[in-house]
Amino acid sequence: MTDTTEITLWDLPTRLFHWGLVGTIAVCWVSGELLDDAMTLHIWAGYCALALLLFRVMWGFFGSETARFSQFVTSPPQVAAYVRTLLQRKPGTHAGHNPLGGWSVLVLLALSLTVTVSGLFSNDEVSTWGPLAHRITPDLSDRLSDMHGIAFNVLAGVIALHVLAVLFYRLYKRDNLILPMITGRKPVSAAVPRPALASNGRALLLFTVAAAAVALLPLLAG
């Protein structure tokens, strides 16, 4: 039987980003699709989501080892080799994102950025315009509005696949991916090296930069 040890897999900033983005996307959906006269809330939730996403991009270069793109973005042959092991009924051996999961993170980030950035230039064809919509032509704003809606629908589909994948790992492969994203810790093989963690202070600095960049957007709209 392989010896196991519990390590800190996901740092606090990564976990706060993950659940913060879940919350802001949920608020964007509810305010945009289910509530009437909630576009102000929709826009502010979009601002929060954009700040989180900008932070995550920077954290992907300057954050903890398991959060860095260089750690989990692998080559297509490595992804293909991993896919061939998917039906093995046992937890994976990767500390952090597996090769397939790493690419799904990039897809989710790209789609989320597409939704939030296009939303800055969108309009609802009634009375609400994105903060930067008046900086472009009405025709281009309409096109970006269409992109905003399409990208969100694709994002919703990818999120649904993500949830199904998490359930597949939990129920079939006996690999709990949810609890480590809450606690940060996960049992792994004792042979797996502990990942290097970046400081929370660095994360706070990077998030401050991201939030400041987003805070300038209303000024540009003025």
Short mmCIF file of C-alpha atoms in Angstrom, two decimals:
data_model
loop_
_atom_site.label_atom_id
_atom_site.label_comp_id
_atom_site.label_asym_id
_atom_site.label_seq_id
_atom_site.Cartn_x
_atom_site.Cartn_y
_atom_site.Cartn_z
CA MET A 1 0.00 0.00 0.00
CA THR A 2 1.37 3.40 -1.00
CA ASP A 3 2.17 5.77 1.85
CA THR A 4 0.24 9.03 1.72
CA THR A 5 0.71 12.43 3.26
CA GLU A 6 -1.53 15.49 3.39
CA ILE A 7 -0.16 18.60 1.71
CA THR A 8 -1.37 22.13 1.07
CA LEU A 9 -2.35 21.86 -2.58
CA TRP A 10 -4.32 25.06 -3.21
CA ASP A 11 -3.29 28.32 -1.60
CA LEU A 12 -5.84 30.69 -0.08
CA PRO A 13 -5.77 33.22 -2.96
CA THR A 14 -6.51 30.50 -5.52
CA ARG A 15 -9.41 29.20 -3.46
CA LEU A 16 -10.82 32.69 -2.88
CA PHE A 17 -10.58 33.37 -6.61
CA HIS A 18 -12.35 30.11 -7.47
CA TRP A 19 -15.32 30.60 -5.20
CA GLY A 20 -15.42 34.35 -5.80
CA LEU A 21 -15.73 33.76 -9.54
CA VAL A 22 -18.43 31.16 -8.96
CA GLY A 23 -20.37 33.74 -6.94
CA THR A 24 -19.95 36.64 -9.37
CA ILE A 25 -20.91 34.53 -12.39
CA ALA A 26 -24.01 33.35 -10.51
CA VAL A 27 -24.94 36.96 -9.71
CA CYS A 28 -24.36 37.97 -13.34
CA TRP A 29 -26.67 35.20 -14.54
CA VAL A 30 -29.42 35.90 -12.00
CA SER A 31 -29.32 39.67 -12.54
CA GLY A 32 -29.18 39.34 -16.32
CA GLU A 33 -31.68 36.54 -16.87
CA LEU A 34 -34.02 36.21 -13.89
CA LEU A 35 -34.42 39.66 -12.38
CA ASP A 36 -36.03 42.77 -13.82
CA ASP A 37 -34.29 46.15 -13.56
CA ALA A 38 -31.13 44.59 -12.12
CA MET A 39 -28.64 45.73 -14.75
CA THR A 40 -26.76 47.92 -12.29
CA LEU A 41 -26.13 44.83 -10.17
CA HIS A 42 -25.22 42.94 -13.34
CA ILE A 43 -22.60 45.52 -14.30
CA TRP A 44 -21.05 45.66 -10.83
CA ALA A 45 -20.90 41.88 -10.65
CA GLY A 46 -19.15 41.99 -14.03
CA TYR A 47 -16.62 44.46 -12.63
CA CYS A 48 -15.91 42.09 -9.73
CA ALA A 49 -15.55 39.12 -12.07
CA LEU A 50 -13.14 41.05 -14.30
CA ALA A 51 -10.98 42.05 -11.31
CA LEU A 52 -10.84 38.43 -10.20
CA LEU A 53 -9.93 37.26 -13.68
CA LEU A 54 -7.16 39.82 -14.10
CA PHE A 55 -5.79 38.73 -10.74
CA ARG A 56 -5.91 35.06 -11.78
CA VAL A 57 -4.00 35.75 -14.98
CA MET A 58 -1.24 37.46 -12.99
CA TRP A 59 -1.36 34.71 -10.36
CA GLY A 60 -0.83 32.23 -13.17
CA PHE A 61 2.62 33.74 -13.69
CA PHE A 62 3.60 34.93 -10.21
CA GLY A 63 1.58 32.74 -7.85
CA SER A 64 2.04 29.41 -6.13
CA GLU A 65 3.42 26.45 -8.06
CA THR A 66 0.08 24.67 -8.51
CA ALA A 67 -1.54 27.91 -9.73
CA ARG A 68 1.05 28.68 -12.40
CA PHE A 69 0.22 28.07 -16.04
CA SER A 70 3.69 26.62 -16.59
CA GLN A 71 2.87 23.89 -14.06
CA PHE A 72 -0.40 22.63 -15.51
CA VAL A 73 -0.51 23.59 -19.20
CA THR A 74 0.91 20.53 -20.95
CA SER A 75 1.42 19.39 -24.53
CA PRO A 76 -1.32 17.68 -26.60
CA PRO A 77 0.49 14.29 -26.45
CA GLN A 78 0.53 14.51 -22.64
CA VAL A 79 -3.19 15.33 -22.62
CA ALA A 80 -3.90 12.39 -24.95
CA ALA A 81 -1.87 10.06 -22.75
CA TYR A 82 -3.82 11.20 -19.70
CA VAL A 83 -7.18 10.77 -21.45
CA ARG A 84 -6.33 7.12 -22.05
CA THR A 85 -6.19 6.64 -18.25
CA LEU A 86 -9.53 8.30 -17.50
CA LEU A 87 -11.46 5.06 -17.08
CA GLN A 88 -9.00 3.68 -14.56
CA ARG A 89 -11.01 3.52 -11.36
CA LYS A 90 -8.51 5.18 -9.06
CA PRO A 91 -7.45 8.70 -8.11
CA GLY A 92 -4.90 10.45 -10.28
CA THR A 93 -1.30 11.00 -9.30
CA HIS A 94 -1.04 14.68 -10.19
CA ALA A 95 -0.50 17.27 -7.49
CA GLY A 96 -2.70 20.02 -8.84
CA HIS A 97 -4.46 20.09 -12.18
CA ASN A 98 -4.11 17.04 -14.37
CA PRO A 99 -3.26 17.65 -18.08
CA LEU A 100 -6.90 17.66 -19.16
CA GLY A 101 -7.99 19.79 -16.23
CA GLY A 102 -5.23 22.28 -16.92
CA TRP A 103 -6.55 22.98 -20.39
CA SER A 104 -10.11 23.23 -19.05
CA VAL A 105 -8.89 25.98 -16.71
CA LEU A 106 -7.55 27.91 -19.70
CA VAL A 107 -10.84 27.48 -21.56
CA LEU A 108 -12.84 28.68 -18.57
CA LEU A 109 -10.58 31.69 -18.08
CA ALA A 110 -10.68 32.59 -21.79
CA LEU A 111 -14.46 32.33 -21.96
CA SER A 112 -14.92 34.29 -18.72
CA LEU A 113 -12.64 37.05 -20.00
CA THR A 114 -14.52 37.13 -23.31
CA VAL A 115 -17.82 37.51 -21.46
CA THR A 116 -16.63 40.24 -19.10
CA VAL A 117 -14.65 42.28 -21.65
CA SER A 118 -17.40 42.14 -24.29
CA GLY A 119 -19.86 43.17 -21.59
CA LEU A 120 -18.00 46.44 -21.15
CA PHE A 121 -19.02 47.40 -24.70
CA SER A 122 -22.48 45.79 -24.81
CA ASN A 123 -26.01 47.15 -24.68
CA ASP A 124 -29.41 45.62 -23.98
CA GLU A 125 -31.12 47.44 -26.88
CA VAL A 126 -33.35 49.22 -24.38
CA SER A 127 -31.79 51.54 -21.83
CA THR A 128 -28.59 50.00 -20.50
CA TRP A 129 -25.18 50.40 -22.04
CA GLY A 130 -21.90 48.94 -20.89
CA PRO A 131 -19.46 51.44 -19.39
CA LEU A 132 -17.37 51.63 -22.57
CA ALA A 133 -20.13 51.11 -25.14
CA HIS A 134 -20.27 54.78 -26.08
CA ARG A 135 -16.57 54.65 -27.01
CA ILE A 136 -17.38 52.52 -30.07
CA THR A 137 -19.97 52.63 -32.84
CA PRO A 138 -23.51 51.39 -32.14
CA ASP A 139 -23.06 48.68 -34.77
CA LEU A 140 -19.91 47.36 -33.10
CA SER A 141 -21.61 47.54 -29.71
CA ASP A 142 -24.46 45.42 -31.09
CA ARG A 143 -21.99 42.85 -32.40
CA LEU A 144 -20.18 42.69 -29.07
CA SER A 145 -23.55 42.35 -27.34
CA ASP A 146 -24.23 39.28 -29.45
CA MET A 147 -20.75 37.96 -28.59
CA HIS A 148 -21.45 38.64 -24.91
CA GLY A 149 -24.59 36.51 -24.96
CA ILE A 150 -23.12 33.70 -27.04
CA ALA A 151 -19.94 33.53 -24.97
CA PHE A 152 -21.95 33.37 -21.75
CA ASN A 153 -24.06 30.51 -23.08
CA VAL A 154 -20.91 28.61 -24.10
CA LEU A 155 -19.40 29.38 -20.69
CA ALA A 156 -22.52 28.01 -18.98
CA GLY A 157 -22.16 24.80 -21.00
CA VAL A 158 -18.48 24.44 -20.10
CA ILE A 159 -19.29 25.06 -16.43
CA ALA A 160 -21.90 22.29 -16.60
CA LEU A 161 -19.26 19.95 -18.08
CA HIS A 162 -16.87 21.01 -15.32
CA VAL A 163 -19.42 20.10 -12.65
CA LEU A 164 -20.07 16.74 -14.32
CA ALA A 165 -16.31 16.09 -14.45
CA VAL A 166 -15.99 16.84 -10.73
CA LEU A 167 -18.82 14.39 -10.01
CA PHE A 168 -17.19 11.78 -12.27
CA TYR A 169 -13.94 12.06 -10.34
CA ARG A 170 -15.74 11.89 -7.01
CA LEU A 171 -18.06 8.99 -7.77
CA TYR A 172 -16.07 6.92 -10.27
CA LYS A 173 -12.40 7.63 -9.65
CA ARG A 174 -12.77 8.10 -5.86
CA ASP A 175 -11.01 11.46 -6.11
CA ASN A 176 -12.54 14.31 -4.13
CA LEU A 177 -11.75 17.54 -5.98
CA ILE A 178 -14.20 19.73 -4.07
CA LEU A 179 -12.91 19.48 -0.50
CA PRO A 180 -9.32 20.51 -1.37
CA MET A 181 -10.68 23.63 -3.09
CA ILE A 182 -12.34 24.47 0.24
CA THR A 183 -9.66 23.47 2.74
CA GLY A 184 -6.62 23.75 0.46
CA ARG A 185 -5.29 20.37 1.62
CA LYS A 186 -5.33 16.94 0.00
CA PRO A 187 -3.82 13.50 0.73
CA VAL A 188 -1.28 12.52 -1.93
CA SER A 189 1.42 9.93 -2.36
CA ALA A 190 4.34 10.55 -0.03
CA ALA A 191 6.56 10.57 -3.13
CA VAL A 192 4.85 13.70 -4.47
CA PRO A 193 6.90 16.82 -3.64
CA ARG A 194 5.21 19.61 -1.75
CA PRO A 195 4.42 22.51 -4.10
CA ALA A 196 6.03 25.88 -3.45
CA LEU A 197 3.49 28.42 -2.19
CA ALA A 198 3.56 32.14 -2.87
CA SER A 199 2.75 34.55 -0.06
CA ASN A 200 -0.69 35.98 0.61
CA GLY A 201 0.94 39.40 0.61
CA ARG A 202 1.97 38.96 -3.02
CA ALA A 203 -1.58 37.91 -3.87
CA LEU A 204 -2.99 40.99 -2.13
CA LEU A 205 -0.64 43.24 -4.10
CA LEU A 206 -1.61 41.63 -7.41
CA PHE A 207 -5.32 41.80 -6.62
CA THR A 208 -4.94 45.48 -5.69
CA VAL A 209 -3.39 46.11 -9.11
CA ALA A 210 -6.24 44.20 -10.82
CA ALA A 211 -8.94 46.00 -8.81
CA ALA A 212 -7.34 49.39 -9.49
CA ALA A 213 -7.32 48.67 -13.23
CA VAL A 214 -11.02 47.79 -13.15
CA ALA A 215 -11.80 50.81 -10.97
CA LEU A 216 -10.50 53.05 -13.76
CA LEU A 217 -13.17 51.79 -16.16
CA PRO A 218 -16.01 54.03 -14.84
CA LEU A 219 -13.63 56.99 -15.22
CA LEU A 220 -13.06 56.07 -18.86
CA ALA A 221 -16.80 55.94 -19.31
CA GLY A 222 -17.23 59.44 -17.99
#
